[in-house]
Amino acid sequence: MEHLYAPWRMEYIGGTPEPGCLFCRAREADAGQDRHNLLVWRGPDAIVMLNKFPYNSGHVMVAPRAHVGSLEDLDDHDALALHQAVARALGVLRTELGPEGFNVGVNLGRVAGAGIPDHVHVHVVPRWNGDTNFMPVLAETKVVNEHLERTWEKLSAAFSGAT
Ligand SMILES: [Zn+2]
């Protein structure tokens, strides 16, 4: 049951990583790449992306514009922007997916489970009663990809409508 204790620990395992920082690359990319990058919202000082290996439906990562490794490295402006983006994500997910709760958490350092330790990011994981079977159900890559596509369409539309 370790995954229940820290559901956001399962990030970016396997596959060939693209060069550079995932969050900086997604933020700077052309909007046409947003679907590929699973980017659902691009604000001036923060972004929201779907996790490619979601613990649960609607699992997003919120990253500040600043490429820094830890929360204490953010200045007040970027810290506020990150918090506001997390709040925005909670609001959109609550409206669109109707979860009964959330896990919100930050992994600092690889030893703590951070897959991208150089760019601090907040995991927001919607939770429902009896949702612990999600990963086994979505174990097949094809199913995960189809699920991510649908979730991306739903959430990117919702985020842009929530401006
Ligand atoms: Zn970065």
PDB file of C-alpha atoms and ligand atoms in Angstrom:
ATOM      1  CA  MET A   1       0.000   0.000   0.000  1.00  0.00           C
ATOM      2  CA  GLU A   2       3.029   2.258  -0.353  1.00  0.00           C
ATOM      3  CA  HIS A   3       1.436   4.000  -3.321  1.00  0.00           C
ATOM      4  CA  LEU A   4      -1.392   5.173  -1.100  1.00  0.00           C
ATOM      5  CA  TYR A   5       1.074   6.813   1.236  1.00  0.00           C
ATOM      6  CA  ALA A   6       2.780   8.727  -1.578  1.00  0.00           C
ATOM      7  CA  PRO A   7       0.743   8.315  -4.767  1.00  0.00           C
ATOM      8  CA  TRP A   8       2.700  10.960  -6.651  1.00  0.00           C
ATOM      9  CA  ARG A   9       5.930   9.001  -6.366  1.00  0.00           C
ATOM     10  CA  MET A  10       5.330   7.133  -9.588  1.00  0.00           C
ATOM     11  CA  GLU A  11       6.512   9.642 -12.149  1.00  0.00           C
ATOM     12  CA  TYR A  12       8.278   9.235 -15.451  1.00  0.00           C
ATOM     13  CA  ILE A  13       9.560   5.746 -15.162  1.00  0.00           C
ATOM     14  CA  GLY A  14      10.647   3.886 -18.255  1.00  0.00           C
ATOM     15  CA  GLY A  15      10.855   5.155 -21.808  1.00  0.00           C
ATOM     16  CA  THR A  16      13.552   7.333 -23.296  1.00  0.00           C
ATOM     17  CA  PRO A  17      13.548  10.781 -21.710  1.00  0.00           C
ATOM     18  CA  GLU A  18      13.672  13.750 -24.060  1.00  0.00           C
ATOM     19  CA  PRO A  19      16.598  16.119 -23.457  1.00  0.00           C
ATOM     20  CA  GLY A  20      16.290  19.088 -21.148  1.00  0.00           C
ATOM     21  CA  CYS A  21      13.741  19.889 -18.501  1.00  0.00           C
ATOM     22  CA  LEU A  22      10.243  18.533 -19.132  1.00  0.00           C
ATOM     23  CA  PHE A  23       8.520  21.536 -17.570  1.00  0.00           C
ATOM     24  CA  CYS A  24      10.619  24.235 -19.219  1.00  0.00           C
ATOM     25  CA  ARG A  25      10.330  22.454 -22.566  1.00  0.00           C
ATOM     26  CA  ALA A  26       6.536  22.187 -22.313  1.00  0.00           C
ATOM     27  CA  ARG A  27       6.150  25.802 -21.205  1.00  0.00           C
ATOM     28  CA  GLU A  28       8.267  27.149 -24.044  1.00  0.00           C
ATOM     29  CA  ALA A  29       6.835  24.846 -26.726  1.00  0.00           C
ATOM     30  CA  ASP A  30       4.460  25.970 -29.430  1.00  0.00           C
ATOM     31  CA  ALA A  31       0.813  25.579 -28.398  1.00  0.00           C
ATOM     32  CA  GLY A  32       0.467  22.990 -31.143  1.00  0.00           C
ATOM     33  CA  GLN A  33       2.647  20.717 -29.048  1.00  0.00           C
ATOM     34  CA  ASP A  34       0.462  20.988 -25.953  1.00  0.00           C
ATOM     35  CA  ARG A  35      -1.401  17.750 -26.625  1.00  0.00           C
ATOM     36  CA  HIS A  36       1.854  15.864 -27.157  1.00  0.00           C
ATOM     37  CA  ASN A  37       3.269  17.413 -23.997  1.00  0.00           C
ATOM     38  CA  LEU A  38       0.014  16.832 -22.066  1.00  0.00           C
ATOM     39  CA  LEU A  39       0.028  20.511 -21.132  1.00  0.00           C
ATOM     40  CA  VAL A  40      -3.460  21.585 -20.064  1.00  0.00           C
ATOM     41  CA  TRP A  41      -2.760  25.141 -18.907  1.00  0.00           C
ATOM     42  CA  ARG A  42      -0.022  27.691 -19.568  1.00  0.00           C
ATOM     43  CA  GLY A  43      -0.138  30.739 -17.318  1.00  0.00           C
ATOM     44  CA  PRO A  44       2.387  33.552 -17.298  1.00  0.00           C
ATOM     45  CA  ASP A  45       4.187  32.162 -14.245  1.00  0.00           C
ATOM     46  CA  ALA A  46       3.109  28.514 -13.956  1.00  0.00           C
ATOM     47  CA  ILE A  47       1.908  25.561 -16.009  1.00  0.00           C
ATOM     48  CA  VAL A  48      -0.293  22.533 -15.424  1.00  0.00           C
ATOM     49  CA  MET A  49       0.432  19.207 -17.122  1.00  0.00           C
ATOM     50  CA  LEU A  50      -1.118  15.767 -16.980  1.00  0.00           C
ATOM     51  CA  ASN A  51       1.161  13.151 -15.508  1.00  0.00           C
ATOM     52  CA  LYS A  52       2.089  10.678 -18.248  1.00  0.00           C
ATOM     53  CA  PHE A  53       2.009   7.901 -15.660  1.00  0.00           C
ATOM     54  CA  PRO A  54      -1.027   8.917 -13.634  1.00  0.00           C
ATOM     55  CA  TYR A  55      -1.704   7.425 -10.288  1.00  0.00           C
ATOM     56  CA  ASN A  56      -5.325   8.304 -10.781  1.00  0.00           C
ATOM     57  CA  SER A  57      -7.587   9.926 -13.348  1.00  0.00           C
ATOM     58  CA  GLY A  58      -6.839  13.654 -13.581  1.00  0.00           C
ATOM     59  CA  HIS A  59      -3.405  13.420 -11.915  1.00  0.00           C
ATOM     60  CA  VAL A  60      -1.714  16.717 -12.822  1.00  0.00           C
ATOM     61  CA  MET A  61       1.611  18.360 -12.058  1.00  0.00           C
ATOM     62  CA  VAL A  62       1.810  22.090 -11.422  1.00  0.00           C
ATOM     63  CA  ALA A  63       5.196  23.709 -12.069  1.00  0.00           C
ATOM     64  CA  PRO A  64       6.328  27.298 -11.593  1.00  0.00           C
ATOM     65  CA  ARG A  65       7.971  29.200 -14.440  1.00  0.00           C
ATOM     66  CA  ALA A  66      11.200  29.324 -12.462  1.00  0.00           C
ATOM     67  CA  HIS A  67      13.531  26.366 -13.025  1.00  0.00           C
ATOM     68  CA  VAL A  68      14.501  25.804  -9.393  1.00  0.00           C
ATOM     69  CA  GLY A  69      14.778  22.612  -7.390  1.00  0.00           C
ATOM     70  CA  SER A  70      12.952  23.443  -4.198  1.00  0.00           C
ATOM     71  CA  LEU A  71      10.197  25.549  -2.726  1.00  0.00           C
ATOM     72  CA  GLU A  72      12.573  27.750  -0.749  1.00  0.00           C
ATOM     73  CA  ASP A  73      14.264  28.781  -4.004  1.00  0.00           C
ATOM     74  CA  LEU A  74      11.098  30.473  -5.279  1.00  0.00           C
ATOM     75  CA  ASP A  75      10.746  34.200  -4.774  1.00  0.00           C
ATOM     76  CA  ASP A  76       7.463  35.490  -3.360  1.00  0.00           C
ATOM     77  CA  HIS A  77       6.000  36.240  -6.768  1.00  0.00           C
ATOM     78  CA  ASP A  78       6.651  32.748  -8.136  1.00  0.00           C
ATOM     79  CA  ALA A  79       5.576  31.089  -4.884  1.00  0.00           C
ATOM     80  CA  LEU A  80       2.243  32.878  -5.072  1.00  0.00           C
ATOM     81  CA  ALA A  81       1.869  32.036  -8.761  1.00  0.00           C
ATOM     82  CA  LEU A  82       2.510  28.355  -7.992  1.00  0.00           C
ATOM     83  CA  HIS A  83      -0.038  28.362  -5.201  1.00  0.00           C
ATOM     84  CA  GLN A  84      -2.610  30.085  -7.407  1.00  0.00           C
ATOM     85  CA  ALA A  85      -2.030  27.540 -10.171  1.00  0.00           C
ATOM     86  CA  VAL A  86      -2.516  24.666  -7.697  1.00  0.00           C
ATOM     87  CA  ALA A  87      -5.762  26.283  -6.547  1.00  0.00           C
ATOM     88  CA  ARG A  88      -6.860  26.674 -10.143  1.00  0.00           C
ATOM     89  CA  ALA A  89      -6.101  23.010 -10.829  1.00  0.00           C
ATOM     90  CA  LEU A  90      -8.094  21.957  -7.767  1.00  0.00           C
ATOM     91  CA  GLY A  91     -11.048  24.023  -8.935  1.00  0.00           C
ATOM     92  CA  VAL A  92     -11.015  22.682 -12.488  1.00  0.00           C
ATOM     93  CA  LEU A  93     -10.557  19.069 -11.376  1.00  0.00           C
ATOM     94  CA  ARG A  94     -13.311  19.391  -8.795  1.00  0.00           C
ATOM     95  CA  THR A  95     -15.720  20.749 -11.395  1.00  0.00           C
ATOM     96  CA  GLU A  96     -14.771  18.431 -14.246  1.00  0.00           C
ATOM     97  CA  LEU A  97     -14.138  15.141 -12.470  1.00  0.00           C
ATOM     98  CA  GLY A  98     -16.050  15.467  -9.188  1.00  0.00           C
ATOM     99  CA  PRO A  99     -13.499  13.779  -6.921  1.00  0.00           C
ATOM    100  CA  GLU A 100     -14.254  13.164  -3.262  1.00  0.00           C
ATOM    101  CA  GLY A 101     -10.796  14.250  -2.145  1.00  0.00           C
ATOM    102  CA  PHE A 102      -7.263  15.080  -3.292  1.00  0.00           C
ATOM    103  CA  ASN A 103      -3.679  14.250  -2.533  1.00  0.00           C
ATOM    104  CA  VAL A 104      -1.509  17.335  -3.015  1.00  0.00           C
ATOM    105  CA  GLY A 105       2.211  16.869  -2.566  1.00  0.00           C
ATOM    106  CA  VAL A 106       5.762  17.752  -3.505  1.00  0.00           C
ATOM    107  CA  ASN A 107       8.726  15.406  -3.781  1.00  0.00           C
ATOM    108  CA  LEU A 108      12.044  17.159  -3.188  1.00  0.00           C
ATOM    109  CA  GLY A 109      15.067  15.177  -4.319  1.00  0.00           C
ATOM    110  CA  ARG A 110      15.324  11.804  -6.023  1.00  0.00           C
ATOM    111  CA  VAL A 111      15.484   9.983  -2.721  1.00  0.00           C
ATOM    112  CA  ALA A 112      12.018  11.381  -1.985  1.00  0.00           C
ATOM    113  CA  GLY A 113      10.699  10.169  -5.331  1.00  0.00           C
ATOM    114  CA  ALA A 114      11.132  13.244  -7.502  1.00  0.00           C
ATOM    115  CA  GLY A 115      11.446  12.146 -11.142  1.00  0.00           C
ATOM    116  CA  ILE A 116      12.488  15.659 -12.143  1.00  0.00           C
ATOM    117  CA  PRO A 117      14.464  16.916  -9.124  1.00  0.00           C
ATOM    118  CA  ASP A 118      15.769  20.087 -10.797  1.00  0.00           C
ATOM    119  CA  HIS A 119      12.374  21.747 -11.293  1.00  0.00           C
ATOM    120  CA  VAL A 120      10.049  21.776  -8.312  1.00  0.00           C
ATOM    121  CA  HIS A 121       6.452  20.738  -9.071  1.00  0.00           C
ATOM    122  CA  VAL A 122       3.296  19.988  -7.123  1.00  0.00           C
ATOM    123  CA  HIS A 123       1.340  16.796  -7.741  1.00  0.00           C
ATOM    124  CA  VAL A 124      -2.439  17.075  -7.527  1.00  0.00           C
ATOM    125  CA  VAL A 125      -4.159  13.682  -7.474  1.00  0.00           C
ATOM    126  CA  PRO A 126      -7.963  13.459  -7.393  1.00  0.00           C
ATOM    127  CA  ARG A 127      -9.282  10.677  -5.150  1.00  0.00           C
ATOM    128  CA  TRP A 128     -12.514   8.730  -5.071  1.00  0.00           C
ATOM    129  CA  ASN A 129     -13.754   6.100  -2.702  1.00  0.00           C
ATOM    130  CA  GLY A 130     -12.584   2.716  -3.975  1.00  0.00           C
ATOM    131  CA  ASP A 131     -10.185   4.175  -6.540  1.00  0.00           C
ATOM    132  CA  THR A 132      -7.235   1.993  -5.594  1.00  0.00           C
ATOM    133  CA  ASN A 133      -7.826  -0.286  -8.573  1.00  0.00           C
ATOM    134  CA  PHE A 134      -7.060   2.447 -11.094  1.00  0.00           C
ATOM    135  CA  MET A 135      -3.470   1.495 -11.930  1.00  0.00           C
ATOM    136  CA  PRO A 136      -4.157  -2.215 -12.499  1.00  0.00           C
ATOM    137  CA  VAL A 137      -7.112  -1.298 -14.695  1.00  0.00           C
ATOM    138  CA  LEU A 138      -4.972   1.051 -16.763  1.00  0.00           C
ATOM    139  CA  ALA A 139      -1.880  -1.130 -16.802  1.00  0.00           C
ATOM    140  CA  GLU A 140      -2.075  -1.572 -20.559  1.00  0.00           C
ATOM    141  CA  THR A 141      -0.240   1.268 -22.351  1.00  0.00           C
ATOM    142  CA  LYS A 142      -2.867   1.644 -25.065  1.00  0.00           C
ATOM    143  CA  VAL A 143      -5.602   2.121 -22.489  1.00  0.00           C
ATOM    144  CA  VAL A 144      -3.524   4.659 -20.579  1.00  0.00           C
ATOM    145  CA  ASN A 145      -2.871   6.667 -23.740  1.00  0.00           C
ATOM    146  CA  GLU A 146      -6.522   6.727 -24.733  1.00  0.00           C
ATOM    147  CA  HIS A 147      -7.444   7.762 -21.239  1.00  0.00           C
ATOM    148  CA  LEU A 148      -4.835  10.549 -21.254  1.00  0.00           C
ATOM    149  CA  GLU A 149      -6.100  11.810 -24.614  1.00  0.00           C
ATOM    150  CA  ARG A 150      -9.661  12.102 -23.335  1.00  0.00           C
ATOM    151  CA  THR A 151      -8.558  13.687 -20.085  1.00  0.00           C
ATOM    152  CA  TRP A 152      -6.323  16.174 -21.911  1.00  0.00           C
ATOM    153  CA  GLU A 153      -9.205  17.256 -24.165  1.00  0.00           C
ATOM    154  CA  LYS A 154     -11.555  17.680 -21.251  1.00  0.00           C
ATOM    155  CA  LEU A 155      -9.156  19.503 -18.942  1.00  0.00           C
ATOM    156  CA  SER A 156      -7.430  21.748 -21.489  1.00  0.00           C
ATOM    157  CA  ALA A 157     -10.875  22.986 -22.561  1.00  0.00           C
ATOM    158  CA  ALA A 158     -11.899  23.491 -18.940  1.00  0.00           C
ATOM    159  CA  PHE A 159      -8.734  25.374 -18.024  1.00  0.00           C
ATOM    160  CA  SER A 160      -9.052  27.728 -20.970  1.00  0.00           C
ATOM    161  CA  GLY A 161     -12.696  28.341 -20.068  1.00  0.00           C
ATOM    162  CA  ALA A 162     -11.720  29.123 -16.494  1.00  0.00           C
ATOM    163  CA  THR A 163      -9.531  32.109 -17.328  1.00  0.00           C
TER     164      THR A 163
HETATM  165 ZN    ZN B   1      12.744  23.499 -15.784  1.00  0.00          ZN
END
